[in-house]
Every structure is written in C-alpha cells, then in structure tokens.
C-alpha positions as YAML, in Angstrom:
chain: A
units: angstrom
residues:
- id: 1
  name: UNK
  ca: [0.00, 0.00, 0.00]
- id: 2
  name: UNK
  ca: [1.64, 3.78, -0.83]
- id: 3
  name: UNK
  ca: [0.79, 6.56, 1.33]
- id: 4
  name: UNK
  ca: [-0.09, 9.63, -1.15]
- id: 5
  name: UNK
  ca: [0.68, 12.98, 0.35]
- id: 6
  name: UNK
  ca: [-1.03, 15.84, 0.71]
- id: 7
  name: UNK
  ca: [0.57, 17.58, -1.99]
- id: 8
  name: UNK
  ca: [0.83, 14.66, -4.84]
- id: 9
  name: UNK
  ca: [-2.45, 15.28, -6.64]
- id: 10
  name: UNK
  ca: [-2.21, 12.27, -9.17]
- id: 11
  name: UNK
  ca: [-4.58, 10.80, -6.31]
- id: 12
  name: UNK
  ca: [-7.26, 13.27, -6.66]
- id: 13
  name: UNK
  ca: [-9.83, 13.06, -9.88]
- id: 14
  name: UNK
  ca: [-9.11, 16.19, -12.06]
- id: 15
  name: UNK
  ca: [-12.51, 17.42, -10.88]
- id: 16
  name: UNK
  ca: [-11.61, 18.28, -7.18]
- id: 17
  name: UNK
  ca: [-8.17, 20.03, -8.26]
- id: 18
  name: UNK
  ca: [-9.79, 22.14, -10.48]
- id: 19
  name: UNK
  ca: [-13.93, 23.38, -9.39]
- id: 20
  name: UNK
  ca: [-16.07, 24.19, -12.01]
- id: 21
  name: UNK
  ca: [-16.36, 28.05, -12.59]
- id: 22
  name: UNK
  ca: [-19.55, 29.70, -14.80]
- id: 23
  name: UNK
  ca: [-17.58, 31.36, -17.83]
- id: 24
  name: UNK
  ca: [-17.59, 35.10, -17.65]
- id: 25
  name: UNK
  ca: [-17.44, 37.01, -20.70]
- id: 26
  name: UNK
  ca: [-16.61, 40.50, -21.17]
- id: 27
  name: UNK
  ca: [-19.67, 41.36, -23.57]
- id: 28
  name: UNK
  ca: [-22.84, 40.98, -21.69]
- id: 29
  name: UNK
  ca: [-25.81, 40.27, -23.81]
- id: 30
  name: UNK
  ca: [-27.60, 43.87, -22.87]
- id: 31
  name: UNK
  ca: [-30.10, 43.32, -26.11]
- id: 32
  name: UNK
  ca: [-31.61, 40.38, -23.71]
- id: 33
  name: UNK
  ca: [-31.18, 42.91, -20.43]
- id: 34
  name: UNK
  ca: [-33.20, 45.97, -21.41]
- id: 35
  name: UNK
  ca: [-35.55, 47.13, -23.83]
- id: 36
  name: UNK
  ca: [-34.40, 48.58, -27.25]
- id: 37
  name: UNK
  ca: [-34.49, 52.45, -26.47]
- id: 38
  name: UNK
  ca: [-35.93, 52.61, -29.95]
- id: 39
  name: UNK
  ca: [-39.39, 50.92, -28.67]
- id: 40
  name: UNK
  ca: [-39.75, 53.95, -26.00]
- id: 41
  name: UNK
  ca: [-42.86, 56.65, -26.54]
- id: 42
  name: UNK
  ca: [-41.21, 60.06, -25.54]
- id: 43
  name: UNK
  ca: [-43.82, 60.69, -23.34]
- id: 44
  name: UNK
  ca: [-42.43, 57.54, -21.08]
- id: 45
  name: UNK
  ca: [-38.70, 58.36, -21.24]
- id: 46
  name: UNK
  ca: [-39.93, 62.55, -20.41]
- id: 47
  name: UNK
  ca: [-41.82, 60.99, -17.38]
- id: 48
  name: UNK
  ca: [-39.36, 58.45, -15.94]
- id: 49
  name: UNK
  ca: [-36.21, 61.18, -16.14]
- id: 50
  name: UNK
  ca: [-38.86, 63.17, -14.19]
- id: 51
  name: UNK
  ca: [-39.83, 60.69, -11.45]
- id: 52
  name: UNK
  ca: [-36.17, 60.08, -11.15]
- id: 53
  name: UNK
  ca: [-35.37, 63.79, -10.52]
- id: 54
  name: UNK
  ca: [-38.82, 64.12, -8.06]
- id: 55
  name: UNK
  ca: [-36.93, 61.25, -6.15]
- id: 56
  name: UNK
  ca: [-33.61, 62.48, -6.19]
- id: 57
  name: UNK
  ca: [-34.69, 65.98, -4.64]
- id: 58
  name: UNK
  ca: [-37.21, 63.79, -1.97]
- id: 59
  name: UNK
  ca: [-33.97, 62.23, -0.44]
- id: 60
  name: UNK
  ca: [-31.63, 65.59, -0.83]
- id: 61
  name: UNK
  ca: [-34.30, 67.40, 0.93]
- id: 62
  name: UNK
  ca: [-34.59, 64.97, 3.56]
- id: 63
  name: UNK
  ca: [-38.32, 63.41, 2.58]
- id: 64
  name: UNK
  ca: [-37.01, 59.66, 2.87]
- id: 65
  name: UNK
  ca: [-37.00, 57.83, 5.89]
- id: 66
  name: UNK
  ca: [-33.03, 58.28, 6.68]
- id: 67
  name: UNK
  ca: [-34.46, 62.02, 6.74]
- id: 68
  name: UNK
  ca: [-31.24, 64.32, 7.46]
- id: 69
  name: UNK
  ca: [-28.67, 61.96, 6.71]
- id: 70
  name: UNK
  ca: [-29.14, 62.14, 2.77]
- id: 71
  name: UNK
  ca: [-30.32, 66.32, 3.34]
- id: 72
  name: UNK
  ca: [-28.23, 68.56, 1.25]
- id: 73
  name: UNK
  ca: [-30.43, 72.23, -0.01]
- id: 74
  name: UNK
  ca: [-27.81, 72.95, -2.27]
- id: 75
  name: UNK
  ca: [-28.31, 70.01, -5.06]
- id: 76
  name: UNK
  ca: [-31.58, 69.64, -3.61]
- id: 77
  name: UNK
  ca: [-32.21, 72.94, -5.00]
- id: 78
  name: UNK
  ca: [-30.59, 72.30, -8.73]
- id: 79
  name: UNK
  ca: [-32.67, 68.64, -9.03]
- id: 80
  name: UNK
  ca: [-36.23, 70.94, -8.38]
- id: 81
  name: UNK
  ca: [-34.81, 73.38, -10.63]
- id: 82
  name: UNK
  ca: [-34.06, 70.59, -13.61]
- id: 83
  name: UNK
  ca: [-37.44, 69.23, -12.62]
- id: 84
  name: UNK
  ca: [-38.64, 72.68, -12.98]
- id: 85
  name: UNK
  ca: [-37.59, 73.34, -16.70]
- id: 86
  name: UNK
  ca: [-37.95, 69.80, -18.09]
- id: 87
  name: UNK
  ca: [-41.53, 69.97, -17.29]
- id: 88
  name: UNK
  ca: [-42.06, 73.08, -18.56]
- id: 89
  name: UNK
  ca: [-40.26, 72.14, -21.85]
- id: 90
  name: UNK
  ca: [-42.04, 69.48, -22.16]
- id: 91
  name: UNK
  ca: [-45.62, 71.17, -21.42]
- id: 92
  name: UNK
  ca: [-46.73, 71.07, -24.84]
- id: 93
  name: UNK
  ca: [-45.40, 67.22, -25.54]
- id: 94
  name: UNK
  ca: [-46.93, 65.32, -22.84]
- id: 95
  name: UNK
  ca: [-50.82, 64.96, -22.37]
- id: 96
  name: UNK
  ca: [-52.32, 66.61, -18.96]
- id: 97
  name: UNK
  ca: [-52.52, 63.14, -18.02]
- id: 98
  name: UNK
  ca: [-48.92, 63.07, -17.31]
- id: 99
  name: UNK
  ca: [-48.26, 66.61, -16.39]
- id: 100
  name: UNK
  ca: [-50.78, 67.17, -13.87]
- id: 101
  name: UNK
  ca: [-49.21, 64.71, -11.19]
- id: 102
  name: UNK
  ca: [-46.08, 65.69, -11.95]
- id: 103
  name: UNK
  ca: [-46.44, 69.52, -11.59]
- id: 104
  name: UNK
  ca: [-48.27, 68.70, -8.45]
- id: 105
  name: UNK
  ca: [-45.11, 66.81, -7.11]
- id: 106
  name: UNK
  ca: [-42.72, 69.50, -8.56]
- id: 107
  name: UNK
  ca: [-44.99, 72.19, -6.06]
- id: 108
  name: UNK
  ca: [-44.52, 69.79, -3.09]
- id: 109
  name: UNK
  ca: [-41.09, 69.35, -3.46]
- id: 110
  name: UNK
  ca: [-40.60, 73.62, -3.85]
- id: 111
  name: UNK
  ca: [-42.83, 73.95, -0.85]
- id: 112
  name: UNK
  ca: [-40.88, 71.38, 1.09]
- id: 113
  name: UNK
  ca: [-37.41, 73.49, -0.19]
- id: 114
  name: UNK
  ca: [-39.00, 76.52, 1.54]
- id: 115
  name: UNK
  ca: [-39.81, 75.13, 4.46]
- id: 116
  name: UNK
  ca: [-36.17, 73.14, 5.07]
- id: 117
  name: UNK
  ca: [-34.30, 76.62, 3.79]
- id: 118
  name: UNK
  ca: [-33.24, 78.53, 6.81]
- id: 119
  name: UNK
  ca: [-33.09, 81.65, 4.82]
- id: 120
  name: UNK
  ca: [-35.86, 81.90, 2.88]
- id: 121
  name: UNK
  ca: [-35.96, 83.01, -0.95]
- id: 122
  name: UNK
  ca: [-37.79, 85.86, -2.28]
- id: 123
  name: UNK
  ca: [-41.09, 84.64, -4.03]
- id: 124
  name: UNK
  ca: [-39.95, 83.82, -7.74]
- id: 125
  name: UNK
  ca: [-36.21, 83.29, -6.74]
- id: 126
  name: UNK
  ca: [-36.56, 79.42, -5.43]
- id: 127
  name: UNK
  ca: [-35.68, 76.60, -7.01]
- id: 128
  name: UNK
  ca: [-37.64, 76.37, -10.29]
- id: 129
  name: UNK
  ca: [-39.84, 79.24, -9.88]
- id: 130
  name: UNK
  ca: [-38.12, 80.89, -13.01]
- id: 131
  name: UNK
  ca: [-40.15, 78.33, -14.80]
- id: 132
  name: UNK
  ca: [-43.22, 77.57, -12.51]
- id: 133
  name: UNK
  ca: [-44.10, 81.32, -11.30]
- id: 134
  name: UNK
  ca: [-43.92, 82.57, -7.58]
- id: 135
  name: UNK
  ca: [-44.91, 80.31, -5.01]
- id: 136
  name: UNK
  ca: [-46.25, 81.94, -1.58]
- id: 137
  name: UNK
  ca: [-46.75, 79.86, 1.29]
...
C-alpha cells in the first residue's frame, strides 16, 4: 500500500483540483437585459427622467426615511430646478394626463425646499420658480 501525500495530486480526480467556474465574458448580452431604447414613446422616457429627478430631490431634501442623513439644499435645490424646466419644456409634448401629477409633485417638493431653507428666498427666486411662477406659502 503507498501513502499519497497531501501535496501529490495524481490521487485526486481532475474534478476536485480544479472546481467548475460559470464562464464570464466581457460582452454581456444587454439586447436580452433591457428594452431597445428605440421601442420607448417620448412621453415615457420625459416621465421616468422626471420621477427620477422628483426622487432624487425627496432624499436631498430629507423626505425619505433616513431624513437628514441624505439632506443637502444645495443640489436639492438644482434637481427641483431641472425638474422645474424639463416639465415646462415638455408642457406642450406630454398629455395633462402626465403633467398634472407631476407639476403637483414639482410644487410639493418647492414647498418642502421653503420650508427646510433657513433663509428663505424671495417669491420667484426658489428653485424652479423661473419656470413655474412665484410660489407663496
């Protein structure tokens, strides 16, 4: 009887030495991973940058429920602003359907800007009133 040591893997079937590993390319298949951008109404990539934005400013202003931790006024204030002029670009392409929500979260999110602002803008001067009007609260 020989004694096989730890290190002589002649012993061992070639499938222990070496474990099976997945192949990994470098060229995901994205085709299969998301739609073709091609396929996308206007209307739904307008509204989804817009959501996106409405979210972004919720957590900078402090809306989420981490609250201050994620609070910062100043890009708070140029995602509401963004928000601000995309929807009013974009007044005359998307149906009321869309817009009214969205102009009614853009107003929340300015009114919750004034109220987190220790100094307080002028009426007309906060974020995105250059494109919504004054807002007086």
């Amino acid at each position: 009887m020989s004694e096989t040591s730890p290190s002589d893997t002649s012993a061992t079937p070639e499938s222990a030495a070496t474990p099976e590993t997945p192949e990994i390319t470098d060229n995901p298949d994205f085709d299969s991973m998301t739609r073709d951008i091609a396929e996308v109404p206007a209307v739904e990539v307008i509204v989804t940058v817009a959501v996106n934005l409405m979210s972004a400013a919720a957590v900078k202003l402090g809306l989420t429920e981490e609250g201050d931790q994620h609070k910062d006024l100043d890009e708070a204030r140029k995602l509401v602003h963004a928000l601000a002029g995309l929807l009013d670009a974009s007044a005359t392409e998307i149906s009321s359907f869309h817009a009214a929500p969205l102009r009614d979260g853009l107003k929340s999110l300015q009114l919750a800007f004034r109220e987190a602002s220790l100094v307080r803008d002028e009426p007309g001067q906060g974020p995105g009133e250059k494109y919504t009007g004054p807002l007086y609260a």
